[in-house]
């Protein structure tokens, strides 16, 4: 029966515009992460006031949108899908803490511009948000620092975020990345505890914070900047945790971001240069994103 | 569609963006404030300079930090990080300002430095009976505030401690008598702030005391190590607050719950002032590990918390100071609350709450725009016209613990600070400090008010370049010269006295107020000075900043003005008094009219 078939929202026999838009939102899985991150943000802010201000977050999102639109139109000559820019902007608004306004705008601009500037075989190899916040933490420590505290004291918001995030990521078929990274983090936390003599709980403590929830669900799982095969994705996630282990031994507060900054692109480059042109690892392959 | 512009453009754009932070830092004001100027240049450029003269003044006092239960040894520097305080008073009414400073090691002595009027001071605390107040088993001193609670014309001493609070009656400047038992205070409060104010305007000074650690905890005999905040920014497991209503017979009634002061946040500082022109003093609390609180006084019958309404209590930070100042010379108080800023780790930024519509309780944080946001691990701050140019400047001290040079505890701190309640609240989980610095060796900031251009940091340029772990700041004209000198109490460090020299072309005027019968101090009295089309509001305070209290008399700088139009005094009783064209260059001693 035709009515039970998946609806083709590009089809000529589609219903009206409002319904088509609704269907597009319903079936475009690219909207899932933005919706999830917005829900998390709203819940956290309305419950605990986690944002420095609405203005700063909106500035980051606005700068992200502006950069995406201008660069896409001028370089690719087409109107961009803004879900990625939205995630980048809102991630900057959450992950970056600054008493000033300019770091939010600059970080969002750097994040989006990096997608267009740093491309290999027409693929960007850094997660935009990760590139942006890592650049800011490294280049502007006087003005920008990572989100590093809990949202409230209760365990329930944390459990809800983990469950909702896990379900969403599962639906996106990327849960294995999160799981391997978390297991890797615990494993290396155990080793760090053994090396430093600090309690295991202390070494594990950072992952209980919201910074890691966002890092795990939205940054290391980014489809456009992760390698293709499931096994490779799991290996990369483990390597991120491994690199973070060394940054943490060097007492680097922004350890996870720097680890992903190094490991993510290295894995992408490895995959790109190992894949023959036109294969699944190449941007010219029909399934490759822009 | 083909690309419209070459790919090199985004690469160039990205390069420019990545270079932007370096350019901003290079041209930021803070990077220029490290050079010191000779005094002549400092005077000509900024109108004032400081000389540290504690040795010359005969003041040799070094604060000793608490030594608590051995279970806290691994993070003792972090936990025992407060206790240095300074409170200014003319306790013997000889016309020279004296000051009382606290020590915080069991067995250590507090000091009352009496101003001898010849440029030197003498510690008279042992003779006066207010030195040996850190006796084992009674806790240790955290600070003090002076207020004439019995209206005999002499300022009495309230000492708050991590331990037993104490009240000492001033016996006409000849000594002090312990009257704590009659006052009926609780046996133990782990307090870090107290304020004298007459919240109900009944003429008798009442007392607010803010709790930090919960009152059931004896930090020398811990039954558990789960004594730390349950969150770095959302903690509610601190000490309770107290409001002691003065019955007028030497005893006090605790009315905090009845009056709506029920919070159990980790209060580090408090100050009271009439923020809305109601005639009743409102109360602002700076809370560590959480949001700050502002309590509007509802006609002396109840306090209404308005942190959300005013936005002052919305974003959680690490509040450590509350100061008021009419920095725009428009007859309204801005509120300065210090927090923590550490590059690369935590940038809370200090808050400068400017009233948008103070009567309706709307404030905007203008710290960033006005350039007073980034201090360090900031503690005490005070507003005062340091160069007598007619605009209030800001003195801020910073630094938690200066340990092994080059070492840093921040990374370890960040691990637990980001952890869940079950981790952060147990002191056993905190990694050992091992002598490492934690926001140590931080500079003082002396921000001069440049009017519409905001504030400019000139600390090192004008001679205030010390890097001790500053806690309390008090502004006082120590030698009756018409300038504000600065006394700084440092944790585990020496007490510093900065003698101020101001260009003589900048004029000044002062007001020493005395209530007639009720509230003789008279805390809560306001003076609005009108000159050259400007007006500036100041209020007599019963303690503000962090663990500090300025001189009782009010000091106004006037710049080059040759005359003042008028001074309007609003006494706590509500009586208004106008002084027409009061003479410049002197302190006017005004008694409340009958």
Coordinates of N, CA and C in Angstrom, one line a residue, chain B residues 47-257:
Chain B
X47 N 47.3 61.9 39.5 CA 46.9 62.7 40.6 C 47.2 62.1 42.0
X48 N 47.8 61.0 42.0 CA 48.1 60.4 43.3 C 49.2 59.3 43.2
X49 N 49.8 58.9 44.3 CA 50.6 57.7 44.4 C 50.6 57.2 45.8
X50 N 51.0 55.9 45.9 CA 51.0 55.3 47.2 C 52.5 55.0 47.6
X51 N 52.7 55.0 48.9 CA 54.0 54.5 49.5 C 53.6 53.5 50.6
X52 N 54.2 52.3 50.6 CA 53.9 51.4 51.7 C 54.7 51.7 52.9
X53 N 54.1 52.1 54.0 CA 54.8 52.7 55.2 C 54.5 51.9 56.5
X54 N 54.1 50.6 56.4 CA 53.8 49.9 57.6 C 55.0 49.9 58.6
X55 N 56.2 49.7 58.1 CA 57.3 49.7 59.0 C 57.6 51.1 59.6
X56 N 57.5 52.1 58.8 CA 57.7 53.5 59.3 C 56.6 53.8 60.3
X57 N 55.4 53.3 60.1 CA 54.3 53.6 61.0 C 54.4 52.7 62.3
X58 N 55.3 51.8 62.4 CA 55.4 51.0 63.5 C 54.4 49.8 63.6
X59 N 53.9 49.5 62.4 CA 52.9 48.4 62.4 C 53.6 47.1 61.8
X60 N 53.8 46.2 62.7 CA 54.4 44.9 62.2 C 53.4 43.8 62.6
X61 N 52.6 43.4 61.6 CA 51.6 42.4 61.9 C 51.6 41.5 60.7
X62 N 51.8 40.2 61.0 CA 51.7 39.2 59.9 C 50.6 38.2 60.3
X63 N 49.7 38.0 59.4 CA 48.5 37.1 59.7 C 49.0 35.7 59.7
X64 N 48.4 34.9 60.6 CA 48.6 33.5 60.7 C 47.3 32.8 60.4
X65 N 47.4 31.9 59.4 CA 46.2 31.2 58.9 C 45.7 30.1 59.9
X66 N 44.5 29.7 59.9 CA 44.0 28.6 60.7 C 44.8 27.3 60.4
X67 N 44.9 26.6 61.5 CA 45.5 25.2 61.3 C 44.4 24.3 61.9
X68 N 43.7 23.6 60.9 CA 42.4 22.9 61.3 C 42.7 21.4 61.5
X69 N 41.7 20.7 61.5 CA 41.8 19.2 61.7 C 42.7 18.6 60.8
X70 N 43.6 17.7 61.2 CA 44.6 17.1 60.4 C 44.0 16.3 59.2
X71 N 42.7 16.0 59.2 CA 42.1 15.4 58.1 C 42.1 16.3 56.9
X72 N 42.3 17.6 57.1 CA 42.3 18.5 56.0 C 43.7 19.0 55.6
X73 N 44.7 18.3 56.2 CA 46.1 18.7 56.0 C 46.4 18.8 54.5
X74 N 45.9 17.9 53.7 CA 46.2 17.9 52.3 C 45.7 19.0 51.5
X75 N 44.7 19.7 52.0 CA 44.2 20.9 51.3 C 44.0 22.1 52.3
X76 N 44.9 22.1 53.3 CA 44.8 23.1 54.4 C 44.8 24.5 53.8
X77 N 45.7 24.7 52.8 CA 45.8 26.1 52.3 C 44.5 26.5 51.6
X78 N 43.8 25.6 51.0 CA 42.6 25.9 50.3 C 41.5 26.2 51.4
X79 N 41.4 25.4 52.4 CA 40.3 25.5 53.4 C 40.6 26.7 54.3
X80 N 41.8 26.8 54.8 CA 42.1 27.8 55.7 C 42.6 29.1 55.0
X81 N 41.8 29.5 54.1 CA 42.2 30.6 53.2 C 41.6 32.0 53.5
X82 N 41.0 32.1 54.7 CA 40.4 33.4 55.1 C 40.7 33.6 56.5
X83 N 40.5 34.8 57.0 CA 40.7 35.2 58.4 C 41.5 36.5 58.5
X84 N 42.2 37.0 57.5 CA 42.8 38.3 57.6 C 41.8 39.4 57.3
X85 N 41.7 40.3 58.3 CA 40.6 41.3 58.2 C 41.2 42.6 58.8
X86 N 40.4 43.7 58.4 CA 40.8 45.0 59.0 C 39.5 45.8 59.2
X87 N 39.3 46.4 60.3 CA 38.1 47.2 60.6 C 38.6 48.5 61.2
X88 N 38.3 49.6 60.6 CA 38.7 50.9 61.0 C 37.8 51.5 62.0
X89 N 38.3 52.2 63.0 CA 37.5 52.8 64.0 C 38.3 53.9 64.8
X90 N 37.6 54.9 65.2 CA 38.2 55.8 66.2 C 37.7 55.4 67.6
X91 N 38.3 54.4 68.1 CA 37.6 53.8 69.3 C 37.7 54.7 70.5
X92 N 38.7 55.5 70.6 CA 38.8 56.4 71.8 C 38.4 57.8 71.5
X93 N 37.8 58.1 70.3 CA 37.3 59.4 70.0 C 38.3 60.5 70.1
X94 N 39.5 60.2 69.8 CA 40.5 61.3 69.9 C 40.7 62.0 68.5
X95 N 39.9 61.7 67.5 CA 40.0 62.3 66.3 C 41.0 61.7 65.3
X96 N 41.6 60.6 65.7 CA 42.6 59.9 64.9 C 42.0 58.5 64.6
X97 N 42.1 58.1 63.4 CA 41.5 56.8 63.0 C 42.5 55.6 63.4
X98 N 41.9 54.6 64.1 CA 42.6 53.4 64.6 C 42.1 52.3 63.7
X99 N 42.7 51.1 63.9 CA 42.1 49.9 63.2 C 42.5 48.7 64.0
X100 N 41.5 47.7 63.8 CA 41.6 46.4 64.4 C 41.8 45.3 63.4
X101 N 42.8 44.5 63.6 CA 43.1 43.4 62.6 C 43.1 42.0 63.3
X102 N 42.7 41.0 62.6 CA 42.5 39.7 63.2 C 43.6 38.7 62.8
X103 N 43.8 37.8 63.7 CA 44.7 36.7 63.4 C 43.9 35.4 63.5
X104 N 44.4 34.3 62.9 CA 43.5 33.2 62.8 C 44.1 31.8 63.1
X105 N 45.2 31.8 63.8 CA 45.8 30.6 64.4 C 45.5 30.5 65.8
X106 N 45.1 29.3 66.3 CA 44.8 29.1 67.7 C 46.0 29.6 68.5
X107 N 45.7 30.5 69.5 CA 46.8 31.0 70.3 C 47.4 32.3 69.8
X108 N 47.1 32.7 68.6 CA 47.6 33.9 68.0 C 46.8 35.1 68.6
X109 N 47.4 36.3 68.4 CA 46.7 37.5 69.0 C 46.2 38.4 67.9
X110 N 45.1 39.0 68.1 CA 44.6 40.1 67.3 C 45.2 41.4 67.7
X111 N 45.1 42.4 66.9 CA 45.8 43.7 67.3 C 44.9 44.9 67.0
X112 N 44.9 45.8 68.0 CA 44.2 47.1 67.8 C 45.3 48.2 67.8
X113 N 45.4 48.7 66.6 CA 46.5 49.7 66.4 C 45.9 51.1 66.6
X114 N 46.4 51.7 67.7 CA 45.9 53.0 68.1 C 46.8 54.0 67.4
X115 N 46.1 55.0 66.8 CA 46.8 56.0 66.0 C 47.3 57.1 67.0
X116 N 48.6 57.2 67.1 CA 49.3 58.1 68.0 C 49.3 59.6 67.5
X117 N 48.9 59.8 66.3 CA 48.8 61.1 65.8 C 50.1 61.7 65.3
X118 N 51.1 60.9 65.4 CA 52.5 61.4 65.0 C 53.0 60.6 63.8
X119 N 52.1 59.9 63.2 CA 52.5 59.1 62.0 C 52.7 57.6 62.4
X120 N 52.6 57.3 63.7 CA 52.9 55.9 64.1 C 51.7 55.4 64.9
X121 N 51.7 54.1 65.1 CA 50.6 53.4 65.7 C 51.2 52.5 66.9
X122 N 50.3 52.2 67.8 CA 50.7 51.3 68.9 C 49.7 50.2 69.0
X123 N 50.1 49.0 69.2 CA 49.1 47.9 69.4 C 48.7 47.9 70.8
X124 N 47.5 48.3 71.1 CA 46.9 48.4 72.4 C 46.0 47.3 72.7
X125 N 45.9 46.3 71.8 CA 44.9 45.2 72.0 C 45.1 44.5 73.4
X126 N 46.4 44.1 73.7 CA 46.6 43.4 75.0 C 46.1 44.2 76.2
X127 N 46.4 45.5 76.1 CA 46.0 46.4 77.2 C 44.5 46.6 77.3
X128 N 43.9 46.6 76.1 CA 42.5 46.9 76.1 C 41.6 45.6 76.2
X129 N 42.3 44.4 76.2 CA 41.6 43.2 76.4 C 40.9 42.6 75.2
X130 N 41.4 42.9 74.0 CA 40.9 42.4 72.8 C 41.9 41.7 71.9
X131 N 43.0 41.2 72.5 CA 44.1 40.6 71.8 C 43.9 39.1 71.8
X132 N 43.7 38.5 72.9 CA 43.8 37.1 73.1 C 42.5 36.4 72.9
X133 N 42.0 36.5 71.7 CA 40.6 36.0 71.4 C 40.6 34.8 70.5
X134 N 41.8 34.1 70.3 CA 41.8 32.9 69.5 C 42.2 31.7 70.4
X135 N 41.6 31.7 71.5 CA 41.9 30.6 72.5 C 41.5 29.3 72.0
X136 N 42.3 28.3 72.2 CA 42.0 26.9 71.7 C 40.6 26.5 72.2
X137 N 39.8 26.0 71.3 CA 38.5 25.5 71.7 C 37.4 26.5 71.5
X138 N 37.8 27.7 71.2 CA 36.8 28.8 70.9 C 36.7 29.2 69.5
X139 N 37.6 28.5 68.7 CA 37.6 28.9 67.3 C 38.6 30.1 67.1
X140 N 38.7 30.6 65.8 CA 39.6 31.6 65.5 C 38.9 32.8 64.8
X141 N 39.5 33.9 64.8 CA 38.9 35.1 64.3 C 38.9 35.1 62.8
X142 N 37.8 35.6 62.2 CA 37.6 35.8 60.8 C 37.4 37.3 60.4
X143 N 37.0 38.1 61.4 CA 36.8 39.5 61.1 C 36.1 40.2 62.2
X144 N 35.9 41.5 62.0 CA 35.2 42.3 63.0 C 34.5 43.5 62.4
X145 N 33.5 43.9 63.1 CA 32.8 45.2 62.7 C 32.5 46.0 64.0
X146 N 32.6 47.3 63.8 CA 32.4 48.2 64.9 C 31.1 48.9 64.8
X147 N 30.4 49.0 65.9 CA 29.1 49.7 65.9 C 28.7 50.0 67.4
X148 N 28.1 51.1 67.6 CA 27.7 51.6 68.9 C 26.4 51.0 69.3
X149 N 26.4 49.8 69.7 CA 25.1 49.1 69.9 C 24.3 49.6 71.1
X150 N 25.0 50.2 72.0 CA 24.3 50.7 73.2 C 24.2 52.2 73.3
X151 N 24.5 52.9 72.2 CA 24.3 54.3 72.0 C 25.0 55.2 73.1
X152 N 26.2 54.7 73.5 CA 26.9 55.5 74.5 C 28.0 56.4 73.9
X153 N 28.0 56.4 72.5 CA 28.9 57.3 71.8 C 30.2 56.7 71.5
X154 N 30.5 55.5 72.0 CA 31.7 54.8 71.7 C 31.4 53.5 70.9
X155 N 32.3 53.2 69.9 CA 32.1 52.1 69.0 C 32.4 50.8 69.7
X156 N 31.5 49.9 69.7 CA 31.7 48.6 70.3 C 32.2 47.6 69.2
X157 N 32.8 46.5 69.7 CA 33.4 45.5 68.8 C 32.7 44.2 68.7
X158 N 32.3 43.8 67.5 CA 31.7 42.5 67.3 C 32.8 41.7 66.5
X159 N 33.1 40.6 67.1 CA 34.2 39.7 66.5 C 33.5 38.4 66.0
X160 N 33.6 38.2 64.7 CA 33.0 36.9 64.1 C 34.2 36.0 63.9
X161 N 33.9 34.7 64.1 CA 34.9 33.7 64.0 C 34.4 32.4 63.3
X162 N 35.3 31.6 63.0 CA 34.9 30.2 62.9 C 35.0 29.7 64.3
X163 N 33.9 29.9 65.0 CA 33.9 29.6 66.4 C 32.9 30.4 67.1
X164 N 33.2 30.8 68.3 CA 32.3 31.5 69.2 C 32.3 33.0 68.9
X165 N 31.2 33.6 68.4 CA 31.2 35.0 68.2 C 31.3 35.8 69.5
X166 N 31.9 37.0 69.4 CA 32.1 37.7 70.7 C 31.7 39.2 70.5
X167 N 31.1 39.7 71.6 CA 30.8 41.1 71.6 C 31.5 41.8 72.7
X168 N 32.2 42.9 72.4 CA 33.0 43.6 73.4 C 32.5 45.1 73.5
X169 N 32.1 45.4 74.7 CA 31.7 46.8 75.0 C 32.9 47.7 75.2
X170 N 32.8 48.9 74.5 CA 33.8 49.9 74.6 C 33.6 50.7 75.8
X171 N 34.5 50.6 76.7 CA 34.4 51.4 78.0 C 35.0 52.8 77.8
X172 N 34.3 53.6 77.1 CA 34.8 55.0 76.9 C 36.2 55.1 76.3
X173 N 36.6 54.2 75.6 CA 37.9 54.2 75.0 C 39.1 53.8 75.9
X174 N 38.7 53.4 77.1 CA 39.7 53.0 78.0 C 39.9 51.5 78.2
X175 N 39.1 50.7 77.5 CA 39.2 49.3 77.6 C 37.9 48.7 77.0
X176 N 37.9 47.3 77.0 CA 36.7 46.6 76.5 C 36.3 45.6 77.5
X177 N 34.9 45.4 77.6 CA 34.4 44.4 78.4 C 33.6 43.4 77.6
X178 N 33.8 42.2 77.8 CA 33.1 41.1 77.1 C 31.7 41.1 77.6
X179 N 30.8 41.2 76.6 CA 29.3 41.2 77.0 C 28.6 40.2 76.1
X180 N 29.3 39.2 75.6 CA 28.8 38.2 74.7 C 27.6 37.4 75.4
X181 N 27.8 37.1 76.7 CA 26.8 36.2 77.3 C 25.5 36.9 77.4
X182 N 25.5 38.2 77.7 CA 24.3 38.9 77.8 C 23.6 39.1 76.4
X183 N 24.5 39.2 75.4 CA 24.0 39.4 74.1 C 23.2 38.1 73.6
X184 N 23.6 37.0 74.2 CA 23.0 35.7 73.9 C 23.1 35.3 72.4
X185 N 24.4 35.4 71.9 CA 24.6 34.8 70.6 C 24.7 33.3 70.7
X186 N 24.6 32.7 69.5 CA 24.8 31.2 69.5 C 26.2 30.8 69.9
X187 N 26.4 29.6 70.3 CA 27.7 29.2 70.8 C 28.7 29.1 69.7
X188 N 28.3 28.8 68.5 CA 29.3 28.6 67.5 C 28.7 29.0 66.1
X189 N 29.4 29.8 65.4 CA 29.0 30.1 64.0 C 30.3 30.1 63.2
X190 N 30.3 29.4 62.0 CA 31.5 29.5 61.2 C 31.2 30.7 60.2
X191 N 31.4 31.9 60.7 CA 31.0 33.1 60.0 C 32.2 33.7 59.3
X192 N 31.9 34.4 58.2 CA 32.9 35.1 57.5 C 32.5 36.6 57.2
X193 N 31.3 36.9 57.7 CA 30.9 38.3 57.5 C 29.9 38.7 58.5
X194 N 29.9 40.0 58.8 CA 28.9 40.6 59.7 C 28.8 42.1 59.4
X195 N 27.6 42.5 59.6 CA 27.2 43.9 59.3 C 26.4 44.5 60.4
X196 N 26.7 45.6 60.9 CA 25.9 46.4 61.8 C 24.9 47.2 60.9
X197 N 23.7 47.2 61.2 CA 22.7 48.1 60.5 C 21.4 48.1 61.3
X198 N 20.6 49.1 61.1 CA 19.4 49.2 61.8 C 18.3 48.9 60.8
X199 N 18.0 47.6 60.7 CA 17.1 47.2 59.6 C 15.7 47.6 59.8
X200 N 15.2 47.8 61.1 CA 13.9 48.2 61.3 C 13.7 49.7 61.8
X201 N 14.8 50.4 61.7 CA 14.9 51.8 62.1 C 14.2 52.1 63.4
X202 N 14.5 51.2 64.4 CA 14.0 51.5 65.7 C 15.1 52.3 66.5
X203 N 16.2 52.6 65.9 CA 17.2 53.4 66.6 C 18.3 52.6 67.2
X204 N 18.2 51.3 67.2 CA 19.2 50.4 67.8 C 19.8 49.6 66.7
X205 N 21.1 49.5 66.8 CA 21.9 48.8 65.7 C 21.6 47.3 65.9
X206 N 21.2 46.7 64.8 CA 21.0 45.3 64.7 C 22.3 44.7 64.0
X207 N 22.3 43.4 64.0 CA 23.5 42.7 63.5 C 23.2 41.6 62.6
X208 N 23.7 41.6 61.4 CA 23.6 40.4 60.5 C 25.0 39.7 60.5
X209 N 24.9 38.4 60.6 CA 26.1 37.5 60.6 C 25.8 36.4 59.5
X210 N 26.8 36.3 58.6 CA 26.7 35.3 57.5 C 27.5 34.1 57.8
X211 N 26.9 32.9 57.6 CA 27.6 31.7 57.9 C 28.2 31.1 56.6
X212 N 29.4 30.5 56.8 CA 30.1 29.9 55.6 C 30.0 28.4 55.8
X213 N 30.8 27.8 56.6 CA 30.6 26.4 56.9 C 29.4 26.2 57.8
X214 N 28.7 25.1 57.7 CA 27.5 24.9 58.6 C 28.0 25.0 60.1
X215 N 27.1 25.6 60.9 CA 27.4 25.9 62.3 C 27.6 24.7 63.2
X216 N 27.2 23.5 62.7 CA 27.4 22.3 63.5 C 28.8 21.7 63.3
X217 N 29.5 22.3 62.4 CA 30.9 21.7 62.1 C 31.9 22.4 63.0
X218 N 32.7 21.7 63.7 CA 33.9 22.2 64.4 C 35.1 21.8 63.5
X219 N 35.7 22.7 62.9 CA 36.7 22.5 61.9 C 38.0 21.9 62.5
X220 N 38.0 21.9 63.8 CA 39.2 21.4 64.5 C 39.0 19.9 65.0
X221 N 37.7 19.5 65.0 CA 37.3 18.2 65.4 C 36.3 17.6 64.4
X222 N 36.8 17.3 63.3 CA 35.8 16.8 62.3 C 35.3 15.4 62.5
X223 N 34.0 15.2 62.4 CA 33.5 13.9 62.5 C 33.4 13.2 61.2
X224 N 33.4 14.1 60.1 CA 33.4 13.5 58.8 C 34.2 14.5 57.9
X225 N 34.6 14.0 56.8 CA 35.3 14.8 55.8 C 34.3 15.4 54.7
X226 N 33.0 15.0 54.9 CA 32.0 15.5 53.9 C 31.5 16.9 54.4
X227 N 32.4 17.8 54.3 CA 32.1 19.2 54.8 C 32.3 20.2 53.7
X228 N 32.7 19.8 52.5 CA 32.9 20.7 51.4 C 31.6 21.1 50.7
X229 N 31.6 22.1 49.9 CA 30.4 22.4 49.1 C 30.0 21.3 48.3
X230 N 28.7 21.2 48.1 CA 28.1 20.1 47.3 C 28.2 20.4 45.8
X231 N 28.6 21.6 45.5 CA 28.8 21.9 44.1 C 29.7 23.2 44.0
X232 N 30.4 23.4 42.9 CA 31.2 24.5 42.8 C 30.4 25.8 42.6
X233 N 29.2 25.6 42.0 CA 28.4 26.8 41.7 C 27.0 26.7 42.1
X234 N 26.6 25.6 42.7 CA 25.2 25.5 43.1 C 25.0 25.0 44.5
X235 N 25.9 25.3 45.3 CA 25.9 24.7 46.7 C 24.9 25.4 47.6
X236 N 24.2 24.6 48.3 CA 23.3 25.2 49.4 C 23.5 24.5 50.7
X237 N 24.7 23.9 50.9 CA 24.9 23.2 52.1 C 25.9 24.0 53.0
X238 N 25.9 25.3 52.9 CA 26.7 26.1 53.7 C 26.1 26.5 55.1
X239 N 26.7 27.4 55.7 CA 26.1 27.8 57.0 C 24.9 28.7 56.9
X240 N 24.1 28.7 57.9 CA 22.9 29.6 57.9 C 23.3 31.0 58.2
X241 N 22.4 31.9 58.0 CA 22.6 33.3 58.3 C 21.8 33.7 59.6
X242 N 22.3 34.7 60.2 CA 21.7 35.2 61.4 C 21.3 36.7 61.4
X243 N 20.2 37.0 61.9 CA 19.9 38.4 62.0 C 19.5 38.6 63.5
X244 N 20.4 39.4 64.2 CA 20.2 39.6 65.6 C 19.5 41.0 65.8
X245 N 18.3 41.0 66.3 CA 17.6 42.2 66.5 C 18.0 42.7 67.9
X246 N 18.4 44.0 67.9 CA 18.9 44.6 69.2 C 17.7 45.0 70.0
X247 N 17.6 44.4 71.2 CA 16.4 44.7 72.1 C 16.6 46.0 72.8
X248 N 17.9 46.5 72.8 CA 18.1 47.8 73.4 C 18.6 47.6 74.9
X249 N 18.6 46.4 75.4 CA 19.1 46.2 76.8 C 20.3 45.4 76.9
X250 N 21.0 45.4 75.7 CA 22.3 44.6 75.7 C 22.1 43.2 75.2
X251 N 20.8 42.8 75.0 CA 20.6 41.4 74.5 C 20.0 41.5 73.1
X252 N 20.2 40.4 72.4 CA 19.7 40.4 71.0 C 18.8 39.2 70.8
X253 N 17.8 39.4 69.9 CA 16.9 38.3 69.5 C 17.2 37.8 68.1
X254 N 17.4 36.6 67.9 CA 17.7 36.1 66.5 C 16.4 35.9 65.7
X255 N 16.3 36.7 64.6 CA 15.0 36.7 63.9 C 15.2 36.4 62.4
X256 N 16.3 35.8 62.0 CA 16.6 35.6 60.6 C 15.4 34.9 59.9
X257 N 14.9 33.8 60.4 CA 13.9 33.0 59.8 C 12.6 33.8 59.6

